[in-house]
Amino acid sequence: MAIIKTTEKDQTEFSSSMSELTEYFSQLSARKGRALTYNVLTYGCQLNESDSEKLSGMLSGMGLEETSGGELDDADVIVFNTCSVRENADRHLYGNLGVFKTLKKNDRDVIIAICGCMMKVPENVAKIKKSYPFVDLVFDPQQLHRFPMLLRDSLRTKKQLVNIAVDDYIAEDSYFPIERKRKFRALVPIMYGCNNFCTYCIVPYARGRERSRSFDEIVRELEELASKGYKEVMLLGQNVNSYKGEDGKTFADILRAASDIREFSRVRFMSSHPKDLSDEVIEIMATRPNVEKHLHLAMQSGSDKVLKDMNRPYTIARFLEIADTFRKKVEGGSLTTDIIVGFPGETEEDFQQTLDAVAKAKFDAAFTFQYSARPGTKAATYENQIPQDVVTERFGRLMEYTNRYAEESNGRLVGKTMEVLIEGISKAGDMTFSGRTITNHLVNFTIPEELGIDIGPDYLEGRLCEVRIDHARPYSVDGVLVSLKGE
Ligand code: SAM
Ligand code: SF4
Ligand code: F3S
């Protein structure tokens, strides 16, 4: 699979198709006598969220407005940015697509596009061609930067256009308009793809080989974000520690460059692979105040045999050693993980070893998943698949375990006053606000009226404050605002 850099010619074609589409939508809007809207539906991980911010940026650049209603079918251009990591992610798409058949019948101008990781699985593309002919455009994550060209071509031909790339592009983001979802937080991919081929995982097939963005380009983007007022950056990649920039630049260099930007209150990153995490990165986390004291390190299993079958090249002893180094060096830091239950061939003894490892690592939070066989991956062909009732039972036991340690971790914050970066009104509504500590603990808090603070969310979003924590829950803590920083 070739790795190709986008060229000046690509950029010129990008601009000309953006102009052509702007003209097209402006005429359509005049004909309909109303503003046109778009809805980008995002499934999956933060890399997909970041891609969706670019799709939204391009659609806004064509003169369309984002729908605010949240109704699935309430838009003139609908884009499904899909995920294929587990089977239930696939089901979301097919569950929703049926609705759009009638919609397309009633309004032939509505445009439906599907992109994202599911489109790299040939069975899905074949199914869309056969059963969903009303879908206008199908493309894959490597061709995000070609969205305007593909959309233009599908409008010209008025036929379903399916374009799945064989090449892995590096599309530098400088010519993408990006519509960032959060006013204070910017998602910044530093690398794309994955070379690890864990035997259960679809991502290397969906996202192609690892390719790193230019160091200088990333720093330029970070500086621009700081000048625009962003307070938090999230550096993204499937395996950020294997970043390879020009002149031997490493992930540690990026982390230092980002933390040198004083406007950033928080520098976060996701994800790290145990085989590549360096002591240098842990040292940076320990010593730089604006670098998060939170490490997400996927363990996947506590059994060496299962780890080997998963093609995860570390032993559980090595994993626990890294966990221990992190705990010792990054004082009060939090360690979170991903765990898969029911991988083919997992015995009760293997599973017990996972529970033992959880007890030793005492994860501050864990994302637990039931193994899902993904067509095209090696593990899907293994014969010793585990019956669903066994998986469900083990999953329940694991959750009990991980939740216990998560609640304990939250409990340790009770009585303390913590610095919190405010994210906005909490999901619970009722004038409760939410934010995160530098250890990534989720904090919901109230603001006492007597403090006389302007509680408009636009004013508070991205601000740092001190919160006294008075109650712990399994996934969050509650508290009361003590003071707003910088007042
Ligand atoms: N690159 C990241 C890493 O290795 O830490 C993980 C990214 S992946 C999108 C997120 C998590 O999904 C994985 O860590 C794994 O636990 C889970 N996952 C991936 N494939 C899966 C599958 N086939 N079934 C169940 N869980 C899966
Ligand atoms: Fe998937 Fe493994 Fe790559 Fe993570 S490191 S994206 S789990 S193949
Ligand atoms: Fe992410 Fe799902 Fe693709 S987790 S990389 S969107 S398969």
Short mmCIF file of C-alpha atoms and ligand atoms in Angstrom, two decimals:
data_model
loop_
_atom_site.label_atom_id
_atom_site.label_comp_id
_atom_site.label_asym_id
_atom_site.label_seq_id
_atom_site.Cartn_x
_atom_site.Cartn_y
_atom_site.Cartn_z
CA MET A 1 0.00 0.00 0.00
CA ALA A 2 1.60 3.25 -1.09
CA ILE A 3 1.91 6.28 1.11
CA ILE A 4 1.28 9.42 -0.88
CA LYS A 5 1.54 13.04 0.17
CA THR A 6 -1.14 15.31 -1.16
CA THR A 7 0.19 17.74 -3.73
CA GLU A 8 -0.43 21.33 -4.74
CA LYS A 9 -2.60 19.98 -7.57
CA ASP A 10 -4.81 18.21 -4.99
CA GLN A 11 -5.15 21.50 -3.12
CA THR A 12 -6.11 23.38 -6.28
CA GLU A 13 -8.72 20.77 -7.16
CA PHE A 14 -10.00 20.93 -3.60
CA SER A 15 -10.54 24.69 -3.89
CA SER A 16 -12.17 24.53 -7.32
CA SER A 17 -14.64 21.80 -6.26
CA MET A 18 -15.44 23.74 -3.06
CA SER A 19 -16.32 26.76 -5.25
CA GLU A 20 -18.40 24.69 -7.64
CA LEU A 21 -20.38 23.16 -4.77
CA THR A 22 -20.87 26.54 -3.09
CA GLU A 23 -22.45 27.78 -6.33
CA TYR A 24 -24.58 24.63 -6.66
CA PHE A 25 -25.92 24.88 -3.10
CA SER A 26 -26.53 28.61 -3.39
CA GLN A 27 -28.75 28.02 -6.45
CA LEU A 28 -30.54 25.13 -4.73
CA SER A 29 -31.11 27.29 -1.66
CA ALA A 30 -32.61 30.07 -3.85
CA ARG A 31 -34.88 27.53 -5.54
CA LYS A 32 -36.07 26.15 -2.20
CA GLY A 33 -36.39 29.60 -0.67
CA ARG A 34 -34.56 28.63 2.53
CA ALA A 35 -31.10 28.05 3.96
CA LEU A 36 -29.68 24.55 3.38
CA THR A 37 -28.46 22.38 6.22
CA TYR A 38 -26.17 19.42 6.91
CA ASN A 39 -25.96 16.73 9.57
CA VAL A 40 -22.79 14.71 10.13
CA LEU A 41 -23.53 11.63 12.24
CA THR A 42 -20.42 10.37 13.96
CA TYR A 43 -19.82 6.90 15.37
CA GLY A 44 -16.64 5.51 16.92
CA CYS A 45 -13.53 7.06 18.35
CA GLN A 46 -12.05 10.53 18.63
CA LEU A 47 -10.24 10.10 15.31
CA ASN A 48 -13.65 9.83 13.70
CA GLU A 49 -14.81 12.88 15.67
CA SER A 50 -11.82 14.74 14.34
CA ASP A 51 -12.63 13.61 10.78
CA SER A 52 -16.21 14.78 11.28
CA GLU A 53 -14.98 18.23 12.32
CA LYS A 54 -13.27 18.39 8.92
CA LEU A 55 -16.37 17.16 7.06
CA SER A 56 -18.42 19.78 8.92
CA GLY A 57 -15.81 22.41 8.06
CA MET A 58 -16.04 21.55 4.37
CA LEU A 59 -19.86 21.56 4.38
CA SER A 60 -19.95 24.91 6.21
CA GLY A 61 -17.44 26.18 3.65
CA MET A 62 -19.94 25.25 0.92
CA GLY A 63 -22.48 27.56 2.57
CA LEU A 64 -24.56 24.99 4.47
CA GLU A 65 -25.61 25.33 8.11
CA GLU A 66 -25.36 22.57 10.69
CA THR A 67 -28.80 21.32 11.81
CA SER A 68 -29.47 22.12 15.39
CA GLY A 69 -32.57 19.96 15.87
CA GLY A 70 -30.71 16.69 16.29
CA GLU A 71 -33.32 14.86 14.15
CA LEU A 72 -31.54 12.26 12.01
CA ASP A 73 -33.27 13.09 8.76
CA ASP A 74 -33.64 16.81 9.22
CA ALA A 75 -30.98 18.02 6.75
CA ASP A 76 -30.23 18.52 3.04
CA VAL A 77 -26.86 16.76 3.23
CA ILE A 78 -26.51 13.80 5.59
CA VAL A 79 -23.13 12.16 6.16
CA PHE A 80 -22.70 8.95 8.15
CA ASN A 81 -19.16 8.72 9.49
CA THR A 82 -19.14 5.07 10.49
CA CYS A 83 -17.10 2.86 12.84
CA SER A 84 -16.50 -0.87 12.49
CA VAL A 85 -14.64 -1.70 15.68
CA ARG A 86 -17.39 -3.94 17.04
CA GLU A 87 -20.47 -5.47 15.47
CA ASN A 88 -22.95 -3.21 17.26
CA ALA A 89 -21.22 -0.23 15.60
CA ASP A 90 -22.17 -1.70 12.20
CA ARG A 91 -25.76 -2.22 13.33
CA HIS A 92 -26.18 1.51 14.05
CA LEU A 93 -25.71 2.33 10.38
CA TYR A 94 -28.07 -0.27 8.98
CA GLY A 95 -30.63 0.53 11.68
CA ASN A 96 -30.70 4.14 10.55
CA LEU A 97 -30.40 3.80 6.78
CA GLY A 98 -33.92 2.46 6.21
CA VAL A 99 -35.40 5.81 7.31
CA PHE A 100 -33.60 7.59 4.51
CA LYS A 101 -35.17 5.66 1.66
CA THR A 102 -38.52 7.45 2.14
CA LEU A 103 -36.77 10.73 2.73
CA LYS A 104 -34.94 10.47 -0.57
CA LYS A 105 -38.22 9.57 -2.34
CA ASN A 106 -39.90 12.69 -0.97
CA ASP A 107 -37.00 15.03 -1.75
CA ARG A 108 -34.69 13.99 -4.55
CA ASP A 109 -32.27 16.82 -3.74
CA VAL A 110 -31.32 15.33 -0.36
CA ILE A 111 -27.75 14.01 -0.46
CA ILE A 112 -26.75 10.94 1.54
CA ALA A 113 -23.07 10.06 1.93
CA ILE A 114 -21.42 7.27 3.93
CA CYS A 115 -17.77 7.24 4.93
CA GLY A 116 -15.64 6.02 7.84
CA CYS A 117 -14.07 2.70 8.79
CA MET A 118 -17.01 0.48 7.82
CA MET A 119 -16.43 1.43 4.21
CA LYS A 120 -13.07 -0.34 4.22
CA VAL A 121 -14.86 -3.65 4.76
CA PRO A 122 -15.85 -4.88 1.27
CA GLU A 123 -18.98 -6.71 2.54
CA ASN A 124 -20.43 -3.40 3.74
CA VAL A 125 -19.83 -1.64 0.45
CA ALA A 126 -21.39 -4.56 -1.45
CA LYS A 127 -24.44 -4.42 0.85
CA ILE A 128 -24.91 -0.70 0.26
CA LYS A 129 -24.60 -1.11 -3.50
CA LYS A 130 -27.18 -3.89 -3.48
CA SER A 131 -29.69 -2.84 -0.84
CA TYR A 132 -29.33 0.94 -0.52
CA PRO A 133 -29.08 2.32 -4.08
CA PHE A 134 -30.44 5.70 -2.89
CA VAL A 135 -27.12 6.44 -1.12
CA ASP A 136 -25.33 9.01 -3.28
CA LEU A 137 -21.72 8.70 -2.19
CA VAL A 138 -19.53 6.10 -0.47
CA PHE A 139 -15.88 6.81 0.37
CA ASP A 140 -13.28 5.79 2.95
CA PRO A 141 -11.38 7.60 5.73
CA GLN A 142 -8.21 7.93 3.68
CA GLN A 143 -10.04 10.16 1.20
CA LEU A 144 -11.47 12.73 3.54
CA HIS A 145 -9.58 15.51 1.79
CA ARG A 146 -11.22 14.43 -1.50
CA PHE A 147 -14.79 14.77 -0.17
CA PRO A 148 -15.60 17.94 -2.20
CA MET A 149 -14.28 16.39 -5.43
CA LEU A 150 -16.25 13.17 -4.85
CA LEU A 151 -19.42 15.03 -3.90
CA ARG A 152 -19.12 17.19 -7.01
CA ASP A 153 -18.66 14.10 -9.20
CA SER A 154 -21.61 12.27 -7.68
CA LEU A 155 -23.84 15.32 -8.29
CA ARG A 156 -22.65 15.54 -11.88
CA THR A 157 -23.36 11.89 -12.68
CA LYS A 158 -26.49 11.64 -10.51
CA LYS A 159 -25.53 8.02 -9.86
CA GLN A 160 -24.27 6.27 -6.73
CA LEU A 161 -20.53 6.95 -6.57
CA VAL A 162 -18.39 4.46 -4.68
CA ASN A 163 -14.75 5.42 -4.28
CA ILE A 164 -12.56 3.39 -1.95
CA ALA A 165 -8.86 4.23 -2.08
CA VAL A 166 -6.04 1.71 -2.17
CA ASP A 167 -3.42 4.29 -1.21
CA ASP A 168 -2.68 5.69 2.24
CA TYR A 169 -2.59 9.44 1.90
CA ILE A 170 -1.09 11.93 4.27
CA ALA A 171 -3.38 14.89 3.98
CA GLU A 172 -1.83 17.79 5.85
CA ASP A 173 -4.62 19.72 7.45
CA SER A 174 -3.58 23.18 6.42
CA TYR A 175 -6.11 23.45 3.62
CA PHE A 176 -9.00 21.84 5.45
CA PRO A 177 -11.58 24.15 6.94
CA ILE A 178 -12.26 22.63 10.38
CA GLU A 179 -15.45 23.23 12.34
CA ARG A 180 -14.38 22.39 15.90
CA LYS A 181 -17.18 21.07 18.08
CA ARG A 182 -15.85 22.45 21.35
CA LYS A 183 -14.91 26.06 21.89
CA PHE A 184 -12.07 25.25 24.28
CA ARG A 185 -10.83 21.81 23.16
CA ALA A 186 -9.08 21.03 19.90
CA LEU A 187 -8.55 17.52 18.57
CA VAL A 188 -5.20 17.33 16.79
CA PRO A 189 -4.31 14.09 14.97
CA ILE A 190 -0.55 13.68 14.91
CA MET A 191 -0.52 10.39 13.05
CA TYR A 192 -2.86 8.16 11.13
CA GLY A 193 -3.22 4.40 10.75
CA CYS A 194 -1.81 1.50 12.73
CA ASN A 195 0.84 -1.16 12.06
CA ASN A 196 0.17 -3.37 15.05
CA PHE A 197 -2.38 -5.79 13.65
CA CYS A 198 -3.75 -6.98 16.96
CA THR A 199 -5.54 -10.10 15.73
CA TYR A 200 -9.03 -8.94 16.80
CA CYS A 201 -8.86 -5.43 15.41
CA ILE A 202 -10.21 -3.94 12.19
CA VAL A 203 -8.44 -0.59 12.56
CA PRO A 204 -5.21 -1.41 10.59
CA TYR A 205 -7.38 -2.50 7.65
CA ALA A 206 -9.69 0.49 7.93
CA ARG A 207 -7.07 3.16 8.53
CA GLY A 208 -4.04 1.80 6.66
CA ARG A 209 -0.37 1.92 7.64
CA GLU A 210 1.06 4.31 10.22
CA ARG A 211 1.99 7.69 8.85
CA SER A 212 3.04 10.68 10.91
CA ARG A 213 2.23 14.31 10.17
CA SER A 214 5.10 16.74 9.88
CA PHE A 215 6.38 18.00 13.24
CA ASP A 216 6.61 21.60 11.98
CA GLU A 217 3.07 21.44 10.64
CA ILE A 218 1.73 20.13 13.97
CA VAL A 219 3.52 22.87 15.93
CA ARG A 220 2.18 25.49 13.50
CA GLU A 221 -1.36 24.18 14.08
CA LEU A 222 -0.88 24.17 17.87
CA GLU A 223 0.34 27.78 17.86
CA GLU A 224 -2.61 28.84 15.74
CA LEU A 225 -5.00 27.07 18.14
CA ALA A 226 -3.44 28.87 21.09
CA SER A 227 -3.82 32.22 19.33
CA LYS A 228 -7.50 31.43 18.74
CA GLY A 229 -8.06 30.85 22.46
CA TYR A 230 -8.14 27.05 22.75
CA LYS A 231 -7.23 25.91 26.26
CA GLU A 232 -6.97 22.17 25.77
CA VAL A 233 -5.43 20.07 23.02
CA MET A 234 -5.94 16.37 22.54
CA LEU A 235 -3.12 14.83 20.50
CA LEU A 236 -4.55 11.87 18.63
CA GLY A 237 -3.29 8.66 17.06
CA GLN A 238 -3.94 4.93 17.44
CA ASN A 239 -0.47 4.64 18.92
CA VAL A 240 0.93 8.13 19.57
CA ASN A 241 4.21 6.80 20.98
CA SER A 242 5.29 5.44 17.63
CA TYR A 243 5.13 8.95 16.08
CA LYS A 244 8.06 9.49 13.71
CA GLY A 245 8.55 13.05 12.51
CA GLU A 246 11.21 14.70 10.39
CA ASP A 247 14.80 14.78 11.76
CA GLY A 248 14.05 11.95 14.19
CA LYS A 249 11.37 13.88 16.08
CA THR A 250 9.47 11.68 18.56
CA PHE A 251 6.20 11.90 20.46
CA ALA A 252 8.12 13.26 23.47
CA ASP A 253 9.21 16.21 21.29
CA ILE A 254 5.59 16.93 20.35
CA LEU A 255 4.46 16.70 23.96
CA ARG A 256 7.17 19.16 25.04
CA ALA A 257 6.38 21.56 22.18
CA ALA A 258 2.67 21.50 23.07
CA SER A 259 3.29 22.00 26.78
CA ASP A 260 5.64 24.92 26.03
CA ILE A 261 2.61 26.79 24.69
CA ARG A 262 1.59 28.60 27.84
CA GLU A 263 -1.96 29.31 26.70
CA PHE A 264 -2.77 25.59 26.96
CA SER A 265 -4.06 24.64 30.40
CA ARG A 266 -4.22 21.00 29.39
CA VAL A 267 -2.26 18.87 26.95
CA ARG A 268 -3.84 15.44 26.56
CA PHE A 269 -3.13 12.46 24.31
CA MET A 270 -4.67 9.18 23.19
CA SER A 271 -3.75 6.26 22.78
CA SER A 272 -0.50 4.71 23.98
CA HIS A 273 0.58 1.15 23.28
CA PRO A 274 2.49 -0.58 26.11
CA LYS A 275 5.23 -1.68 23.71
CA ASP A 276 6.10 1.89 22.70
CA LEU A 277 5.52 4.05 25.76
CA SER A 278 8.85 5.60 26.75
CA ASP A 279 10.14 6.60 30.19
CA GLU A 280 10.76 10.03 28.66
CA VAL A 281 7.01 10.49 28.12
CA ILE A 282 6.25 9.44 31.71
CA GLU A 283 8.91 11.92 32.89
CA ILE A 284 7.24 14.72 30.89
CA MET A 285 3.87 13.84 32.43
CA ALA A 286 5.43 13.94 35.89
CA THR A 287 7.19 17.27 35.51
CA ARG A 288 5.17 19.51 33.19
CA PRO A 289 2.18 21.04 35.02
CA ASN A 290 -0.06 21.42 31.94
CA VAL A 291 0.47 17.86 30.67
CA GLU A 292 -2.32 15.58 31.87
CA LYS A 293 -1.56 13.23 34.71
CA HIS A 294 -3.58 10.55 33.02
CA LEU A 295 -2.35 7.59 31.05
CA HIS A 296 -4.66 5.47 28.95
CA LEU A 297 -2.86 2.20 28.38
CA ALA A 298 -4.81 -0.71 26.93
CA MET A 299 -4.10 -3.97 28.77
CA GLN A 300 -6.65 -6.08 26.81
CA SER A 301 -6.04 -9.23 28.90
CA GLY A 302 -4.20 -10.40 32.02
CA SER A 303 -3.15 -13.71 30.46
CA ASP A 304 0.16 -14.04 28.62
CA LYS A 305 -1.30 -16.76 26.44
CA VAL A 306 -4.24 -14.57 25.37
CA LEU A 307 -1.96 -11.53 24.86
CA LYS A 308 0.19 -13.64 22.55
CA ASP A 309 -2.85 -14.84 20.59
CA MET A 310 -3.99 -11.22 20.34
CA ASN A 311 -0.54 -10.28 18.95
CA ARG A 312 0.01 -7.84 21.82
CA PRO A 313 3.82 -8.04 22.21
CA TYR A 314 4.18 -7.69 26.00
CA THR A 315 3.71 -9.92 29.00
CA ILE A 316 1.37 -9.02 31.83
CA ALA A 317 4.43 -8.68 34.10
CA ARG A 318 5.84 -6.02 31.76
CA PHE A 319 2.48 -4.23 31.63
CA LEU A 320 2.27 -4.11 35.43
CA GLU A 321 5.86 -2.87 35.58
CA ILE A 322 4.95 0.10 33.34
CA ALA A 323 1.83 0.70 35.46
CA ASP A 324 4.02 0.72 38.56
CA THR A 325 6.56 3.16 37.06
CA PHE A 326 3.70 5.50 36.12
CA ARG A 327 2.19 5.32 39.62
CA LYS A 328 5.55 6.02 41.26
CA LYS A 329 6.62 8.85 38.98
CA VAL A 330 3.34 10.65 38.30
CA GLU A 331 2.08 11.43 41.77
CA GLY A 332 -1.71 11.16 42.07
CA GLY A 333 -1.93 10.28 38.37
CA SER A 334 -4.71 8.15 36.96
CA LEU A 335 -4.31 5.03 34.87
CA THR A 336 -7.11 3.82 32.62
CA THR A 337 -7.35 0.89 30.26
CA ASP A 338 -9.25 -1.18 27.69
CA ILE A 339 -10.03 -4.85 28.35
CA ILE A 340 -11.58 -7.42 26.03
CA VAL A 341 -13.54 -10.34 27.50
CA GLY A 342 -14.16 -13.61 25.65
CA PHE A 343 -11.32 -13.53 23.15
CA PRO A 344 -11.21 -16.91 21.29
CA GLY A 345 -9.67 -19.59 23.51
CA GLU A 346 -9.94 -17.55 26.75
CA THR A 347 -10.30 -20.08 29.58
CA GLU A 348 -11.70 -19.41 33.04
CA GLU A 349 -8.09 -19.44 34.26
CA ASP A 350 -7.08 -16.80 31.66
CA PHE A 351 -10.03 -14.71 32.75
CA GLN A 352 -9.03 -15.06 36.42
CA GLN A 353 -5.60 -13.71 35.45
CA THR A 354 -7.34 -10.66 33.96
CA LEU A 355 -9.18 -10.11 37.25
CA ASP A 356 -5.87 -10.50 39.14
CA ALA A 357 -4.17 -7.96 36.88
CA VAL A 358 -7.05 -5.49 37.42
CA ALA A 359 -6.61 -5.92 41.18
CA LYS A 360 -2.89 -5.23 40.89
CA ALA A 361 -3.10 -2.26 38.52
CA LYS A 362 -6.15 -0.78 40.33
CA PHE A 363 -7.24 1.08 37.20
CA ASP A 364 -8.89 4.42 37.85
CA ALA A 365 -11.30 3.58 35.03
CA ALA A 366 -11.62 0.80 32.48
CA PHE A 367 -13.41 0.45 29.17
CA THR A 368 -14.52 -3.16 29.03
CA PHE A 369 -15.64 -4.83 25.80
CA GLN A 370 -17.11 -8.16 24.83
CA TYR A 371 -15.03 -9.67 22.05
CA SER A 372 -16.68 -9.14 18.69
CA ALA A 373 -15.46 -11.15 15.70
CA ARG A 374 -14.64 -8.73 12.88
CA PRO A 375 -14.69 -10.23 9.38
CA GLY A 376 -11.29 -9.84 7.76
CA THR A 377 -9.29 -10.09 11.01
CA LYS A 378 -7.21 -13.10 11.99
CA ALA A 379 -9.04 -13.85 15.25
CA ALA A 380 -12.37 -14.08 13.41
CA THR A 381 -11.05 -17.25 11.76
CA TYR A 382 -10.03 -18.88 15.07
CA GLU A 383 -12.10 -21.94 15.79
CA ASN A 384 -12.22 -21.70 19.58
CA GLN A 385 -14.76 -18.85 19.78
CA ILE A 386 -16.34 -18.50 23.25
CA PRO A 387 -20.12 -19.06 23.65
CA GLN A 388 -22.03 -15.81 24.20
CA ASP A 389 -23.47 -16.85 27.60
CA VAL A 390 -19.93 -17.41 28.94
CA VAL A 391 -18.79 -14.03 27.57
CA THR A 392 -21.79 -12.26 29.12
CA GLU A 393 -21.20 -13.86 32.51
CA ARG A 394 -17.48 -13.00 32.56
CA PHE A 395 -18.22 -9.49 31.34
CA GLY A 396 -20.56 -8.94 34.32
CA ARG A 397 -17.90 -10.13 36.77
CA LEU A 398 -15.23 -7.94 35.20
CA MET A 399 -17.46 -4.86 35.32
CA GLU A 400 -18.09 -5.41 39.02
CA TYR A 401 -14.34 -5.49 39.57
CA THR A 402 -13.39 -2.51 37.43
CA ASN A 403 -16.27 -0.43 38.82
CA ARG A 404 -15.07 -1.12 42.36
CA TYR A 405 -11.62 0.33 41.63
CA ALA A 406 -13.11 3.25 39.66
CA GLU A 407 -15.35 4.15 42.60
CA GLU A 408 -12.39 3.86 44.99
CA SER A 409 -10.39 6.18 42.73
CA ASN A 410 -13.22 8.72 42.75
CA GLY A 411 -13.60 8.25 46.52
CA ARG A 412 -9.99 9.33 47.08
CA LEU A 413 -10.91 12.80 45.77
CA VAL A 414 -13.65 13.39 48.36
CA GLY A 415 -12.72 16.19 50.76
CA LYS A 416 -10.09 17.60 48.39
CA THR A 417 -10.23 20.85 46.45
CA MET A 418 -9.26 20.17 42.84
CA GLU A 419 -8.49 22.29 39.81
CA VAL A 420 -11.14 21.68 37.14
CA LEU A 421 -11.30 22.76 33.51
CA ILE A 422 -14.94 23.62 32.88
CA GLU A 423 -16.54 21.88 29.90
CA GLY A 424 -20.08 23.32 30.20
CA ILE A 425 -23.49 22.43 31.60
CA SER A 426 -23.49 18.82 32.82
CA LYS A 427 -25.56 16.12 31.14
CA ALA A 428 -27.82 16.07 34.19
CA GLY A 429 -28.92 19.65 33.29
CA ASP A 430 -30.42 21.49 36.31
CA MET A 431 -27.66 24.14 36.35
CA THR A 432 -24.99 21.65 37.31
CA PHE A 433 -21.72 22.16 35.47
CA SER A 434 -19.14 19.62 34.50
CA GLY A 435 -15.43 19.56 33.88
CA ARG A 436 -12.32 17.45 34.31
CA THR A 437 -9.36 17.38 36.64
CA ILE A 438 -5.85 17.09 35.17
CA THR A 439 -6.14 13.38 36.03
CA ASN A 440 -9.22 13.18 33.74
CA HIS A 441 -11.68 12.58 36.59
CA LEU A 442 -15.14 13.83 35.61
CA VAL A 443 -16.48 16.40 38.08
CA ASN A 444 -20.08 17.65 38.27
CA PHE A 445 -20.48 20.74 40.39
CA THR A 446 -22.81 23.51 41.43
CA ILE A 447 -22.00 27.20 41.74
CA PRO A 448 -23.21 28.88 44.95
CA GLU A 449 -25.29 31.95 44.14
CA GLU A 450 -23.50 34.05 46.76
CA LEU A 451 -20.27 33.92 44.72
CA GLY A 452 -22.02 36.18 42.20
CA ILE A 453 -20.45 34.41 39.21
CA ASP A 454 -21.83 34.90 35.70
CA ILE A 455 -23.02 31.36 34.98
CA GLY A 456 -23.52 31.73 31.24
CA PRO A 457 -21.96 28.53 29.83
CA ASP A 458 -20.21 30.47 27.07
CA TYR A 459 -18.43 32.47 29.72
CA LEU A 460 -17.43 29.48 31.82
CA GLU A 461 -16.46 26.95 29.12
CA GLY A 462 -12.68 26.46 29.04
CA ARG A 463 -12.12 28.35 32.32
CA LEU A 464 -10.16 26.83 35.19
CA CYS A 465 -11.76 26.76 38.62
CA GLU A 466 -11.34 25.18 42.05
CA VAL A 467 -14.00 22.69 43.12
CA ARG A 468 -14.41 21.11 46.56
CA ILE A 469 -15.30 17.46 46.02
CA ASP A 470 -17.94 16.12 48.40
CA HIS A 471 -19.34 12.93 46.87
CA ALA A 472 -18.07 10.03 44.72
CA ARG A 473 -20.00 7.97 42.17
CA PRO A 474 -18.77 5.06 40.00
CA TYR A 475 -18.06 7.26 36.97
CA SER A 476 -17.84 10.79 38.35
CA VAL A 477 -17.63 12.94 41.48
CA ASP A 478 -19.85 15.79 42.71
CA GLY A 479 -18.68 19.04 44.21
CA VAL A 480 -19.16 22.76 44.79
CA LEU A 481 -17.25 25.55 43.07
CA VAL A 482 -14.94 27.42 45.45
CA SER A 483 -13.41 29.98 43.10
CA LEU A 484 -12.89 30.80 39.46
CA LYS A 485 -9.27 31.14 38.42
CA GLY A 486 -8.04 34.36 36.88
CA GLU A 487 -10.79 36.46 38.55
N1 SAM B 1 -5.09 1.81 19.43
C1 SAM B 1 -5.68 1.74 20.70
C2 SAM B 1 -4.80 0.89 21.63
O1 SAM B 1 -4.29 -0.14 21.18
O2 SAM B 1 -4.75 1.25 22.78
C3 SAM B 1 -7.06 1.12 20.68
C4 SAM B 1 -8.03 1.63 19.73
S1 SAM B 1 -9.46 0.63 19.56
C5 SAM B 1 -10.36 1.68 18.57
C6 SAM B 1 -10.23 0.77 21.14
C7 SAM B 1 -10.45 -0.52 21.84
O3 SAM B 1 -11.47 -1.27 21.22
C8 SAM B 1 -9.28 -1.49 21.89
O4 SAM B 1 -8.32 -1.14 22.84
C9 SAM B 1 -9.96 -2.80 22.22
O5 SAM B 1 -10.05 -2.99 23.61
C10 SAM B 1 -11.36 -2.62 21.63
N2 SAM B 1 -11.56 -3.48 20.47
C11 SAM B 1 -10.94 -3.43 19.28
N3 SAM B 1 -11.37 -4.43 18.49
C12 SAM B 1 -12.29 -5.15 19.20
C13 SAM B 1 -13.08 -6.30 18.94
N4 SAM B 1 -12.98 -6.92 17.79
N5 SAM B 1 -13.91 -6.73 19.90
C14 SAM B 1 -13.99 -6.09 21.10
N6 SAM B 1 -13.27 -5.00 21.40
C15 SAM B 1 -12.42 -4.53 20.47
FE1 SF4 B 2 -6.25 -1.92 16.97
FE2 SF4 B 2 -4.11 -2.88 18.15
FE3 SF4 B 2 -3.86 -0.90 16.39
FE4 SF4 B 2 -4.95 -0.42 18.76
S1 SF4 B 2 -2.85 -1.05 18.41
S2 SF4 B 2 -5.73 0.24 16.77
S3 SF4 B 2 -6.06 -2.31 19.19
S4 SF4 B 2 -4.52 -2.98 15.95
FE1 F3S B 3 -12.14 4.61 15.34
FE2 F3S B 3 -14.04 2.84 14.93
FE3 F3S B 3 -12.39 3.43 13.02
S1 F3S B 3 -12.92 3.11 16.77
S2 F3S B 3 -10.48 4.10 13.95
S3 F3S B 3 -13.85 4.83 14.00
S4 F3S B 3 -13.13 1.41 13.49
#
